[in-house]
XYZ file of C-alpha atoms in Angstrom:
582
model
C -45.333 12.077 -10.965
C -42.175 13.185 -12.664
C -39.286 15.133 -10.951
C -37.933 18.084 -12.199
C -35.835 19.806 -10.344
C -34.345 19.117 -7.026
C -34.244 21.466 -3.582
C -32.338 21.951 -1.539
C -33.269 19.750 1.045
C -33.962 16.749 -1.783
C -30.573 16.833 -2.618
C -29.484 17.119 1.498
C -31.027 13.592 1.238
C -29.357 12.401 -1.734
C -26.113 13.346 -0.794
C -26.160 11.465 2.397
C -27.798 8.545 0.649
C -25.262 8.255 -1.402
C -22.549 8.568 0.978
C -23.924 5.692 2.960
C -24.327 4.152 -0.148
C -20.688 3.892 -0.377
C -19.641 3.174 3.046
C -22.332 0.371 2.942
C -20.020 -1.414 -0.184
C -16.723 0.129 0.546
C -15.685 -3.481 1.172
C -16.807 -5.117 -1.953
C -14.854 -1.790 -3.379
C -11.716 -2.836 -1.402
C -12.029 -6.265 -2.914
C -11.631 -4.592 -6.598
C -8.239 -3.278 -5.552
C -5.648 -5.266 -7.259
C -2.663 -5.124 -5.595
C -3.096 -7.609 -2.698
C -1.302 -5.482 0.264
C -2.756 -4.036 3.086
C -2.892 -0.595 2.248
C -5.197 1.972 2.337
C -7.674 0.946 0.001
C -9.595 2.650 -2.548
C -13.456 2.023 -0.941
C -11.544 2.717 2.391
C -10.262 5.821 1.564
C -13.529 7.148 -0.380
C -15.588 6.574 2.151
C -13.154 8.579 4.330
C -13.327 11.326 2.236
C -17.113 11.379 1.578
C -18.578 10.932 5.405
C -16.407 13.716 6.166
C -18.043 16.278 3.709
C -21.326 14.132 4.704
C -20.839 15.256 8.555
C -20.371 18.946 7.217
C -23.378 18.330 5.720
C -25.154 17.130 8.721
C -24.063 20.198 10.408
C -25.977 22.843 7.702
C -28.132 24.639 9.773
C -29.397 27.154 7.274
C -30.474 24.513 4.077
C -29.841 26.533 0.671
C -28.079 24.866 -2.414
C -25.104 27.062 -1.523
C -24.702 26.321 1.452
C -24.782 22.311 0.988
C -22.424 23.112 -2.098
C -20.110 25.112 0.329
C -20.131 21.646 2.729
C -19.964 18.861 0.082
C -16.820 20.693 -1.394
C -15.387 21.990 1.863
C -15.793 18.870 3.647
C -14.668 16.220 1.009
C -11.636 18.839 -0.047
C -10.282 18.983 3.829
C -11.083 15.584 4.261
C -9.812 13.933 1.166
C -7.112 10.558 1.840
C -5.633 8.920 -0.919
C -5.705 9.409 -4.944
C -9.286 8.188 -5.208
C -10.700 10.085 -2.509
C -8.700 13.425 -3.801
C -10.129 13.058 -7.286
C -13.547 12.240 -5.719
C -13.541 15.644 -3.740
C -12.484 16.820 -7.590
C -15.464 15.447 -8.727
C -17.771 17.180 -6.077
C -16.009 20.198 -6.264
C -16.643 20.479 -9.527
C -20.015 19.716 -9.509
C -20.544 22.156 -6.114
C -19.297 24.840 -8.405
C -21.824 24.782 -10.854
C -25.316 24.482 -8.494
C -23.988 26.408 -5.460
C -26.062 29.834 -7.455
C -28.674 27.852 -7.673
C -31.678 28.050 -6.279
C -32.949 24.722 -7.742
C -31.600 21.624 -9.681
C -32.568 21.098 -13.187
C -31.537 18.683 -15.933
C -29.870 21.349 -18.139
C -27.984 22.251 -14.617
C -27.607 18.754 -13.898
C -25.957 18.213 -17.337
C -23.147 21.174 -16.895
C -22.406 19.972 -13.237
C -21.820 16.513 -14.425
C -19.604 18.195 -17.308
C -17.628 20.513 -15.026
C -17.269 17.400 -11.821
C -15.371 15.528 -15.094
C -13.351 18.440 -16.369
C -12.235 19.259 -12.849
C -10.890 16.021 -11.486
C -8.638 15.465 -14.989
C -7.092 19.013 -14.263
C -6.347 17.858 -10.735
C -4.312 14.756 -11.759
C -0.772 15.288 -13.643
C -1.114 12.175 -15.983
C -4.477 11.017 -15.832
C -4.633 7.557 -16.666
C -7.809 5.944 -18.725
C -9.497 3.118 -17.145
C -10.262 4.435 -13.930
C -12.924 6.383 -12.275
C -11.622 9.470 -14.299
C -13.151 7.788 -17.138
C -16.722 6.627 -15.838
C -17.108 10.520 -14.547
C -16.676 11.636 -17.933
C -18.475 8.523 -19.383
C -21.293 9.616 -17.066
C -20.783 13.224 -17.900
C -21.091 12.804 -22.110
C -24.177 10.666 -21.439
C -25.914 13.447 -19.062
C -25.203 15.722 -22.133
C -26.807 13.510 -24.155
C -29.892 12.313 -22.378
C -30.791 16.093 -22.197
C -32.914 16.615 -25.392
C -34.564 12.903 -24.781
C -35.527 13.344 -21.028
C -37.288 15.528 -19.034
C -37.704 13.408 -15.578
C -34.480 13.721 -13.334
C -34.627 10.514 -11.745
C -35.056 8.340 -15.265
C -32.344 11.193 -16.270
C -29.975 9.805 -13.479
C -30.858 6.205 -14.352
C -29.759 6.559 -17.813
C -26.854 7.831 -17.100
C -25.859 5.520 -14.525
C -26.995 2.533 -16.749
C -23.922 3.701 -18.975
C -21.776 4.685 -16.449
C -21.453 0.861 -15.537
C -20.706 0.310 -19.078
C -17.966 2.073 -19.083
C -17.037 0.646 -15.975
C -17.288 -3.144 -17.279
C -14.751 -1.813 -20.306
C -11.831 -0.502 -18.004
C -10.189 -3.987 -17.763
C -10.120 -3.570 -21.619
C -8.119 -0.061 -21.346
C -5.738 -1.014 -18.007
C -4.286 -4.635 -18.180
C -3.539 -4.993 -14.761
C -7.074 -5.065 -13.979
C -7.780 -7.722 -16.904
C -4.849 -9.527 -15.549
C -6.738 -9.662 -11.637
C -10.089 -9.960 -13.538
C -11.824 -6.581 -11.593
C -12.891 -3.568 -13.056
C -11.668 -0.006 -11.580
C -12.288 0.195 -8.112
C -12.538 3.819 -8.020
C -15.173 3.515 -10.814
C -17.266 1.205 -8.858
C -16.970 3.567 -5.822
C -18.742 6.589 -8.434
C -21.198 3.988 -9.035
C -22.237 3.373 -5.351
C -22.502 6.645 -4.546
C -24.546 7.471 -7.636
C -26.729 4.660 -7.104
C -26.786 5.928 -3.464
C -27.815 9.604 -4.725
C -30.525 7.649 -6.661
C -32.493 5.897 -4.566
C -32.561 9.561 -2.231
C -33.945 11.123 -5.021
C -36.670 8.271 -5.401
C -37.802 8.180 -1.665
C -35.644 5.453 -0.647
C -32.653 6.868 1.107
C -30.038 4.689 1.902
C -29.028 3.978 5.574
C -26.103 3.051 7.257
C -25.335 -1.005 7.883
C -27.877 -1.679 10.839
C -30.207 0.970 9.985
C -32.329 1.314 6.780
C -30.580 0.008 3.629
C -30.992 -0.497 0.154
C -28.346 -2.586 -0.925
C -27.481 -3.062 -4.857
C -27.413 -6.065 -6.564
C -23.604 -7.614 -6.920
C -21.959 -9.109 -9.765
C -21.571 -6.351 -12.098
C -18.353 -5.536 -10.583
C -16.121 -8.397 -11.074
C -15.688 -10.115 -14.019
C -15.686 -13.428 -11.851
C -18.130 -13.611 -8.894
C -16.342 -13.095 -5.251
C -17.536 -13.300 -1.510
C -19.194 -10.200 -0.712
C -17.576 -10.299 2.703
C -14.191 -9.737 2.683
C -11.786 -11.955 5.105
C -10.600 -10.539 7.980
C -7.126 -9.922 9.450
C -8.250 -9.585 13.173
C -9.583 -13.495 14.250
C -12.383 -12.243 14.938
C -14.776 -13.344 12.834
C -17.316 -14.668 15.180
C -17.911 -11.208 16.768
C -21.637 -9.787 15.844
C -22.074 -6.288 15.340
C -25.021 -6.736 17.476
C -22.331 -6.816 20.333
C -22.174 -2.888 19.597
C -23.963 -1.223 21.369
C -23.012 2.363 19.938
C -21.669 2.148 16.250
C -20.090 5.063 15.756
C -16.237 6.068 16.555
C -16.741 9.506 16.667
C -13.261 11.457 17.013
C -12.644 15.543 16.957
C -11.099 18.485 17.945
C -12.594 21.720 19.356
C -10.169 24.983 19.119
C -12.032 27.045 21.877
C -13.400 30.278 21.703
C -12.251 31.144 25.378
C -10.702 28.659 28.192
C -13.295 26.368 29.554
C -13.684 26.187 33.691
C -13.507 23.144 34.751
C -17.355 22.420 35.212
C -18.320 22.722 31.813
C -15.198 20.308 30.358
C -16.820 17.815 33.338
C -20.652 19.167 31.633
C -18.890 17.990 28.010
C -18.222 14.774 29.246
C -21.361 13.901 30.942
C -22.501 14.681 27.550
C -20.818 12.409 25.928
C -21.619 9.997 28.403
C -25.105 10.014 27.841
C -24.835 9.650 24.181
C -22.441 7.152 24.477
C -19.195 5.396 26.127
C -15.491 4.962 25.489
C -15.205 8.619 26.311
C -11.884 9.895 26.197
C -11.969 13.970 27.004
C -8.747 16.000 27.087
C -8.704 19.863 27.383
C -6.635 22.988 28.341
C -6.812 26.504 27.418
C -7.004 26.538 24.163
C -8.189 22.592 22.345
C -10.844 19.865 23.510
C -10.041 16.704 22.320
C -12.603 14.425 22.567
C -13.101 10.793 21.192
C -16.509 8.387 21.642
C -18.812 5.228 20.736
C -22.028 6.720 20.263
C -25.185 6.191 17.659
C -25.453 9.766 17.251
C -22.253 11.521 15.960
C -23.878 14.719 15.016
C -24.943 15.370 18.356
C -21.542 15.043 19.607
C -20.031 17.746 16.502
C -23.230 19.948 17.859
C -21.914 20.039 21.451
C -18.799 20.621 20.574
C -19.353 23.635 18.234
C -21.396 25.323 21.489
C -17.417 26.365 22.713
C -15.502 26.382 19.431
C -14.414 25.590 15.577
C -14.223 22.006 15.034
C -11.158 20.505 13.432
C -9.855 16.599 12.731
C -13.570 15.415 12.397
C -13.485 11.088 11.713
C -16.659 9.054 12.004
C -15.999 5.339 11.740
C -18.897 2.704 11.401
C -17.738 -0.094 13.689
C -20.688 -2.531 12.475
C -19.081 -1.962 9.071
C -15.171 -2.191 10.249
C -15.533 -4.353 13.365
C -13.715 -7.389 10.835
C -11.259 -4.898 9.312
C -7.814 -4.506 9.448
C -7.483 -1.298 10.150
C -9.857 -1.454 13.011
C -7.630 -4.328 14.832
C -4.667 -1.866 14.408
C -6.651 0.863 16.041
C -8.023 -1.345 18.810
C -4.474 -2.792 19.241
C -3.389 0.867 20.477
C -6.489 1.828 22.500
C -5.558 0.810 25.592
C -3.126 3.462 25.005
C -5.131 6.174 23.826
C -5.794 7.732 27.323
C -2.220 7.993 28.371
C -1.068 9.609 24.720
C -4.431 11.853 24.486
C -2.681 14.883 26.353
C 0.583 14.388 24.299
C -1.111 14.423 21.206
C -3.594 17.065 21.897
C -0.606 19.510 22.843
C 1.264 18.505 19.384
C -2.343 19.442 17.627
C -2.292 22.671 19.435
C 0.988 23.263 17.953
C 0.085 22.348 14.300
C -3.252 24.123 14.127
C -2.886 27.283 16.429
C -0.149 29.097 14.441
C 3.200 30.499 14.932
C 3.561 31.706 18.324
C 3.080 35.240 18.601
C 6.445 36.319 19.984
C 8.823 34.108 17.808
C 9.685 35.117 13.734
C 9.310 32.231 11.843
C 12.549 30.326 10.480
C 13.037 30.470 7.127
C 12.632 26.781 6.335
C 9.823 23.747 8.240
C 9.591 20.264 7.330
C 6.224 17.684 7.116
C 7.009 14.062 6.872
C 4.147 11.793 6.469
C 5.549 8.310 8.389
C 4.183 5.129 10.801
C 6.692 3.491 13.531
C 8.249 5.038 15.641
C 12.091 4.695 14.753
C 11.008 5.911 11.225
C 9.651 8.997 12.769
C 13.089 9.810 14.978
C 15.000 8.935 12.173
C 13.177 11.848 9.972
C 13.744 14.229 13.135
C 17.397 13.288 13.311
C 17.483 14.357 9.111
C 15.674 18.170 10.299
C 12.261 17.017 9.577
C 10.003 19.244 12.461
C 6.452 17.116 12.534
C 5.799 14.074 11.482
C 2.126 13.070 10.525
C 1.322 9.744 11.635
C 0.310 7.487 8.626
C 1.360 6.393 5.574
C 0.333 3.203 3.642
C -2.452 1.678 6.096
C -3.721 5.199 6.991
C -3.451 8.013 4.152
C -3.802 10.975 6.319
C -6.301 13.186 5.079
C -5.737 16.536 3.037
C -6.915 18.749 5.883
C -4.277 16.628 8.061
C -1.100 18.145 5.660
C -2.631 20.807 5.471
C -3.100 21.725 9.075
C 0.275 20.752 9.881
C 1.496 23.071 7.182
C -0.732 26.278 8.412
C 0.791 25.786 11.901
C 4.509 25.295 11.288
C 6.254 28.574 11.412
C 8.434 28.990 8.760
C 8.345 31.057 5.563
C 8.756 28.131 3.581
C 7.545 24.744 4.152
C 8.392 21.399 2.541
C 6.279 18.392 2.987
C 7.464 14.929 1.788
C 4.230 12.402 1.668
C 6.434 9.107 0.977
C 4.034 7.281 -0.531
C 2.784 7.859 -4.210
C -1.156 7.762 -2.824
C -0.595 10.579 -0.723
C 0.991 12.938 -3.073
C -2.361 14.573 -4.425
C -4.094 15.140 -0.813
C -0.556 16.519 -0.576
C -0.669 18.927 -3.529
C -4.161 19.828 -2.461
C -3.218 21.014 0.936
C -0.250 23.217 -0.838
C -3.005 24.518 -3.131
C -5.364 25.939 -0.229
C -2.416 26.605 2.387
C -2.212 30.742 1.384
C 0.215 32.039 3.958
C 3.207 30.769 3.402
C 5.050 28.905 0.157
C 4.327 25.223 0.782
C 6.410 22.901 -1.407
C 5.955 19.230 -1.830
C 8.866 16.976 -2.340
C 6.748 13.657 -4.424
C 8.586 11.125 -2.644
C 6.495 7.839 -3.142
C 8.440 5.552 -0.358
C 10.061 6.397 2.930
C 13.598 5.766 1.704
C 13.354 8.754 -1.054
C 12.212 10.738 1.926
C 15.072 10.397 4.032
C 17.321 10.949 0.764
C 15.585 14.200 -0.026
C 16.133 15.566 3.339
C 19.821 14.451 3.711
C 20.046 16.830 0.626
C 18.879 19.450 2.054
C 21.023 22.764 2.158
C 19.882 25.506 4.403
C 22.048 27.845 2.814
C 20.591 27.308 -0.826
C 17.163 29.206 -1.840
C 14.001 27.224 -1.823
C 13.561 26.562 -5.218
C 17.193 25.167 -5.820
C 16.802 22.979 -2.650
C 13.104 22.138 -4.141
C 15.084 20.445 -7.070
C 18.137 19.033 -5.829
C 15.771 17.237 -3.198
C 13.422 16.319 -5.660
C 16.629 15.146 -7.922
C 18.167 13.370 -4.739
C 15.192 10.857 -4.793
C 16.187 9.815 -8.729
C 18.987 7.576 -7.278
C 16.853 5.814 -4.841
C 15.381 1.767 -4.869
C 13.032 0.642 -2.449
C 11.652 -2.130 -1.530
C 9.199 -3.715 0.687
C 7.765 -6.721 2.445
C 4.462 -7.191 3.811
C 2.043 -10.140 3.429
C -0.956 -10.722 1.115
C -4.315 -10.029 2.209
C -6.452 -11.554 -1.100
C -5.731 -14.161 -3.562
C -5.244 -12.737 -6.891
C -2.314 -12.400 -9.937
C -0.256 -9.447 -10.358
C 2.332 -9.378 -12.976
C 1.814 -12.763 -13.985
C 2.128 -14.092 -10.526
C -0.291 -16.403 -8.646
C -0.539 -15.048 -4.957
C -2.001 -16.068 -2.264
C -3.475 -14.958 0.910
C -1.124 -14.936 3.746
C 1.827 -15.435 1.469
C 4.689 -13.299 1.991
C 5.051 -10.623 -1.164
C 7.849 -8.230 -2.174
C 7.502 -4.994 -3.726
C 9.865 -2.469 -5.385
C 9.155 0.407 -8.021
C 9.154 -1.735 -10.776
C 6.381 -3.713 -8.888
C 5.483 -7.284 -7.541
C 8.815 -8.795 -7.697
C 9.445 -12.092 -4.860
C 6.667 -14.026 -3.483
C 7.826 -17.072 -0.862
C 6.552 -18.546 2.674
C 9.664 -16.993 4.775
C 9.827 -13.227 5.185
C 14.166 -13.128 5.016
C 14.097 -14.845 1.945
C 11.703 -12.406 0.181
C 13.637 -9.614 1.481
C 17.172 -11.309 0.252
C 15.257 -11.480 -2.928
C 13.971 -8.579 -3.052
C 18.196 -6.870 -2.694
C 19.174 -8.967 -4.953
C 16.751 -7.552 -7.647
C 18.072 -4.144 -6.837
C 21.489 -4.116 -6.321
C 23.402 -3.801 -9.817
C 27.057 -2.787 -10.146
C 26.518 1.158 -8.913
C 25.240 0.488 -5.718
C 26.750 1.513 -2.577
C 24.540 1.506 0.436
C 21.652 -0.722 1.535
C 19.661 0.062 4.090
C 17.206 -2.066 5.595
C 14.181 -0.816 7.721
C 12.427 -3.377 9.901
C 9.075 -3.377 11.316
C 7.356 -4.026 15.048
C 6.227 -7.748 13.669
C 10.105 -8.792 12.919
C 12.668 -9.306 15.969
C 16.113 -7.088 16.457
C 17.768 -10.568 16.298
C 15.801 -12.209 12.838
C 16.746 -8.248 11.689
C 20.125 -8.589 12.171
C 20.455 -12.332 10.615
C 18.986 -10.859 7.427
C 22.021 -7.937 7.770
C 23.938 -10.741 8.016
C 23.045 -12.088 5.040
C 23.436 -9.359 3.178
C 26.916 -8.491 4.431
C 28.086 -11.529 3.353
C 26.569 -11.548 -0.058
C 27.485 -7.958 -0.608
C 30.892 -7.528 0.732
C 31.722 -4.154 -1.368
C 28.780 -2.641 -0.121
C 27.518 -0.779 3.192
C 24.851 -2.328 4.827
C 22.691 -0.406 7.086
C 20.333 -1.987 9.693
C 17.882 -0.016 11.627
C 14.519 -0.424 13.480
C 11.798 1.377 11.858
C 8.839 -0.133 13.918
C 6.289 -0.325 10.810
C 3.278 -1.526 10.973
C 2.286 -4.342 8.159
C 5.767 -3.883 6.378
C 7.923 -6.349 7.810
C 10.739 -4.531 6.156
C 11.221 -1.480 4.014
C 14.746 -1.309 1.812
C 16.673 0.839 0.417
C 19.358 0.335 -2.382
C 21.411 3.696 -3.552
């Protein structure tokens, strides 16, 4: 029996199958991503942005087209991290617009959605680059336009068109050398894949579960031009742990801005709530936020308890059977023990960011957002005038509703953000775009160093826009470097790495790869020093000593005798150092 059109609750199912879909591969995705740092990777940060607008989702009471249009944009919009997951809210946002009047799903409407989901994300990006998952959308989208007049099933409709999307997927290496040069295709791509494959088998009967619950896995191959490990090698030792060891799979974290002050017995009902659903409860509340984190197998329960006293806000589901061997995981469980102690403290700087000016004070005419990780970094932006600083950066793009919260509740007319890294300028932009109270500007710094250099610019006598572009201008003048390690073989600029191996970065790339992490560093100066400089500054991270720090100053100093060197603890994580050269 062919399928024609699709209700509202077929495509509840799809959706959801499809996101699972993705977070189900976002691994194999991460593997596609060629530059070998630990960074917030493309199937990562997709997967971020797609279970969020999948919980919204979840949370549709009342199913109708428009109102599953209204979560699938909302949710992957707010919750959008990094350029991949901002052009795949684009995408949905896009396609939202075009079915949300509708009462059903047919191929002509199928065909415009897939039209307008392309059109959309290449408006949202400044320079949109071929090779990437831009172009399998609108691969994907000319196909669906062309399949109309031959097909009148939907699901050997979506077929077709996914059977050339992975065409034009297997021909981005051929339009983006660096991913010829790694031997992947786009990772972003294959992330619009999953999904659609995910969407797919909803549509067929055959929804797609999380890892450890029912699961239709696609076959691998098609993805790299040379055959890989599907499991990808972890950073945390801890290899040997089973995710049947879990006992509830799902880090479940949000916040609940009350509708009146709780008593005392219901925040104690809330937690014996979350007890019973699950464990590693930590509950924080005063008069006006709930902020509640916990391991459970049913997240949605959780968001439904929660929405009995409130709006939810800073919604994050993590699958630990999926993540339990990931990086990012062993950084989060490396500051758990913590979590209780800071949960009052943080939950107090959330009220701040969320709630609004304060009644009784006028706002100032000028408030600063700094996206940075470590904690002398963040003082360091506090001593330059910047007044929050959202915890993140290159392990952990913070999300768009993240900016854009923190934006909403700083009072001040005008407000400058500065994301300081180049994959968190579009959630960035996007948060500017919604934020409709005040005039948000962002400052596109792409590294912490231009960040600091646009703020020492700063003139609080000068109007916004001429401070908007002297800052902007200030970052021109600006080198930076970094040093991390590698976390995959591959080649990058015609250089072998390997895992483990110690790698340096600036703007113009990989530059210095070498066993000791001074020597890349030294390296690293010496590529960006040239007969203007005046100034290096050097940035260390938690994972490199005050004393090792200072012998690389050293160095330096004696190297570089006409010029100022600058040694400071910036308490990174992953980047053993981050440079500076001006």
């Amino acid at each position: 029996m062919s399928l024609t059109s699709i209700n509202a609750e077929l495509l509840k199912i799809a959706f959801i199958s499809g996101a699972n879909n993705l977070n189900n591969n976002k691994e194999y995705i991460n593997e596609l991503n060629v530059f070998p740092v630990p960074d917030g990777d493309t199937g990562t940060n997709m997967t971020l942005t797609i279970m969020t607008a999948a919980a919204e989702v979840e949370l549709v009471k009342d199913v109708t087209i428009e109102n599953l249009a209204k979560a699938i944009s909302g949710g992957s919009l707010r919750g959008a991290r990094g350029n991949s997951g901002v052009i795949l809210s684009q995408i949905f946002r896009g396609f939202c617009k075009e079915i949300q009047k509708k009462k059903a799903i047919n191929l002509e409407v199928l065909a415009n959605a897939f039209a307008r989901a392309s059109e959309t994300a290449y408006k949202a990006v400044m320079k949109p680059k071929e090779g990437t998952i831009l172009t399998v959308a609108r691969g994907m989208a000319e196909k669906a336009s062309e399949l109309l007049s031959t097909e009148d099933d939907i699901v050997e409709y979506i077929e077709g068109i996914i059977e050339y999307g992975e065409e034009v997927l297997a021909s981005t290496p051929d339009m983006l050398p660096v991913l010829k040069e790694a031997g992947v295709v786009d990772s972003g791509g294959q992330g619009l894949i999953e999904v659609m494959k995910g969407l797919l088998l909803g549509l067929k009967g055959q929804a797609v579960g999380l890892v450890g619950g029912v699961s239709s896995q696609p076959a691998r191959g098609a993805g790299l031009l040379e055959e890989i490990p599907t499991s990808r090698p972890s950073g945390s030792g801890k290899d040997d742990i089973s995710t049947a060891d879990i006992k509830f799979g799902y880090c479940t974290e949000f916040i609940v801005l009350l509708d009146r002050e709780l008593t005392d017995s219901e925040v104690e009902g809330i937690k014996e709530y979350m007890l019973s659903i699950g464990d590693s409860l930590v509950c924080v509340a005063d008069e006006e936020l709930v902020k509640i984190h916990v391991h459970t197998n049913h997240p949605g329960r959780a968001f439904e308890k929660g929405l009995e006293f409130g709006q939810l806000t800073r919604c994050k589901v993590d699958n630990m059977r999926e993540e339990h061997n990931e990086r990012v995981l062993m950084e989060n469980e490396k500051q758990r023990s913590k979590e209780q102690d800071e949960a009052f403290r943080q939950m107090q700087l959330e009220r701040k960011n969320s709630k609004g000016p304060a009644a009784n004070e006028p706002p100032k005419k000028y408030g600063f957002i700094a996206v940075a990780s470590g904690d002398g970094l963040v003082e360091i932006f506090k001593d330059t005038g910047v007044d929050y600083v959202i915890h993140g950066g290159q392990t952990m793009n913070p999300s768009t509703d993240d900016i854009l919260s923190a934006a909403e509740g700083m009072n001040a007319e005008n407000v400058f953000i500065l994301p300081n890294n180049k994959n968190i300028i579009l959630a960035a932009n996007q948060a500017r775009s919604i934020c409709k109270d005040k005039n948000v500007y962002v400052i596109e710094s792409k590294s912490i160093p231009q960040g600091i250099s646009a703020m020492l610019m700063f003139n609080e006598d000068a109007d916004p826009e001429t401070n908007f572009h002297e800052m902007t201008d200030a970052m021109a003048d600006v080198k930076t470097g970094e040093v991390t390690f590698a976390i995959r073989d591959t080649s990058v600029d015609g250089m072998k790495i390997h895992k483990n191996n110690i790698i340096g970065i600036t703007d113009k790339g990989m530059e210095a790869v070498d066993e000791e992490i001074n020597d890349v560093a030294a390296s690293l100066v010496e590529k960006m020093v040239d007969e203007d400089s005046g100034m290096v500054s050097v940035f260390y991270g938690e994972d490199v000593s005050e004393e090792e720090a200072a012998k690389l100053g050293d160095t330096l100093a004696e190297k570089y005798e006409d010029l100022e060197i600058d040694v400071r603890a910036g308490g990174q994580p992953i980047y053993y150092y981050i440079l500076s050269v001006e």
